[in-house]
């Protein structure tokens, strides 16, 4: 499996980053986790044709995580897509998603593909789908109401994406994580409903996590200073995410 960071900014926006969203690939198939920023441009830069995208997983309905969805759909329509696109969201937001689509009048576009909305109960871990060796599930985040993180596994290899969250015991309790993509909205301190890089380093059992990539970053925060203060064995496991950074899991 392969992950590409399509955006890495916190909600405040950034001079150089799109809002945080990810691309997950396995074999010839791909899924997006949230849709912020400039999805059509970023997918082109990542070399990902739209017709390889099978679905979109929405972690929560804060605007920085969903506002690119209409643009993505518009691009798929322009590209003549025929295959249905599955959009996963928590059951409590399905009506809002329908309203968003209705406000963009997607039903009036001469659209050739179905938008298949599938819901999950965000309050407990649940499997979204399994395809070949790949299995993708969600788990509750500690943010503002309905928010999930994403776990993707191919045989033994495990990716966990925290989504927006306070430090999360569910993640810390996992026996195996090869790559943890975790938010770090600030560099230091305890911040409401989010995690700082300093908390991330202290809270998680990094000796059990192969690699940590920090996303949802805020401009001008002293992330480098926090990393510089870490022991070398910790620092070498942590990378600050950048748009279009990609890595195998
Ligand atoms: Zn956010
Ligand atoms: Zn949020």
Tab-separated table of N, CA, C and O in Angstrom, residues 2-3 15 36 64 69 77 99 102 107 117 126 129 147 199 209 211 215 224 241:
chain	number	residue	atom	x	y	z
A	2	UNK	N	0.351	2.298	-0.506
A	2	UNK	CA	1.116	3.545	-0.600
A	2	UNK	C	0.232	4.704	-0.159
A	2	UNK	O	-0.962	4.717	-0.467
A	3	UNK	N	0.830	5.652	0.531
A	3	UNK	CA	0.086	6.831	0.976
A	3	UNK	C	0.760	8.071	0.404
A	3	UNK	O	1.992	8.174	0.399
A	15	UNK	N	0.534	29.185	3.673
A	15	UNK	CA	1.137	29.794	2.487
A	15	UNK	C	1.526	28.739	1.459
A	15	UNK	O	1.550	29.007	0.264
A	36	UNK	N	-9.764	18.203	0.688
A	36	UNK	CA	-9.569	19.639	0.897
A	36	UNK	C	-8.830	20.221	-0.286
A	36	UNK	O	-8.662	19.574	-1.330
A	64	UNK	N	-12.579	22.347	6.436
A	64	UNK	CA	-11.241	22.129	5.863
A	64	UNK	C	-11.055	20.690	5.374
A	64	UNK	O	-10.124	20.412	4.621
A	69	UNK	N	-14.680	18.418	-2.054
A	69	UNK	CA	-15.471	17.331	-2.657
A	69	UNK	C	-16.228	17.765	-3.922
A	69	UNK	O	-16.167	17.059	-4.933
A	77	UNK	N	-16.863	14.303	-13.384
A	77	UNK	CA	-17.901	14.468	-14.412
A	77	UNK	C	-17.259	14.918	-15.737
A	77	UNK	O	-17.522	14.365	-16.803
A	99	UNK	N	-27.411	17.321	1.332
A	99	UNK	CA	-27.718	18.746	1.153
A	99	UNK	C	-26.597	19.474	0.418
A	99	UNK	O	-26.844	20.333	-0.421
A	102	UNK	N	-26.874	18.564	-3.095
A	102	UNK	CA	-28.048	19.219	-3.683
A	102	UNK	C	-27.772	20.701	-3.930
A	102	UNK	O	-28.204	21.261	-4.945
A	107	UNK	N	-27.352	16.622	-9.096
A	107	UNK	CA	-28.346	15.795	-9.802
A	107	UNK	C	-28.733	16.415	-11.141
A	107	UNK	O	-29.314	15.745	-11.991
A	117	UNK	N	-23.507	6.791	-1.272
A	117	UNK	CA	-23.172	7.194	0.099
A	117	UNK	C	-23.345	5.998	1.026
A	117	UNK	O	-24.427	5.403	1.084
A	126	UNK	N	-15.217	0.261	13.145
A	126	UNK	CA	-15.975	-0.565	12.206
A	126	UNK	C	-15.230	-0.658	10.880
A	126	UNK	O	-14.508	0.268	10.489
A	129	UNK	N	-14.520	-1.506	4.344
A	129	UNK	CA	-14.488	-2.458	3.234
A	129	UNK	C	-13.196	-3.264	3.289
A	129	UNK	O	-12.215	-2.861	3.925
A	147	UNK	N	-16.250	12.244	14.555
A	147	UNK	CA	-14.978	12.287	13.827
A	147	UNK	C	-14.333	10.912	13.940
A	147	UNK	O	-14.345	10.310	15.021
A	199	UNK	N	2.931	16.918	22.488
A	199	UNK	CA	2.057	15.879	23.053
A	199	UNK	C	2.198	14.571	22.285
A	199	UNK	O	2.224	13.492	22.879
A	209	UNK	N	5.954	2.106	17.090
A	209	UNK	CA	5.444	2.691	15.845
A	209	UNK	C	6.624	2.906	14.910
A	209	UNK	O	7.622	3.526	15.276
A	211	UNK	N	7.007	4.594	11.978
A	211	UNK	CA	7.313	5.931	11.489
A	211	UNK	C	6.116	6.831	11.752
A	211	UNK	O	4.970	6.398	11.612
A	215	UNK	N	0.906	15.876	10.284
A	215	UNK	CA	0.148	16.660	9.303
A	215	UNK	C	-0.751	17.649	10.054
A	215	UNK	O	-0.659	17.777	11.257
A	224	UNK	N	10.271	22.592	14.347
A	224	UNK	CA	11.681	22.202	14.298
A	224	UNK	C	12.333	22.258	15.662
A	224	UNK	O	13.162	21.399	16.007
A	241	UNK	N	5.138	16.331	7.716
A	241	UNK	CA	4.572	16.082	6.399
A	241	UNK	C	4.706	17.299	5.495
A	241	UNK	O	4.801	18.432	5.962
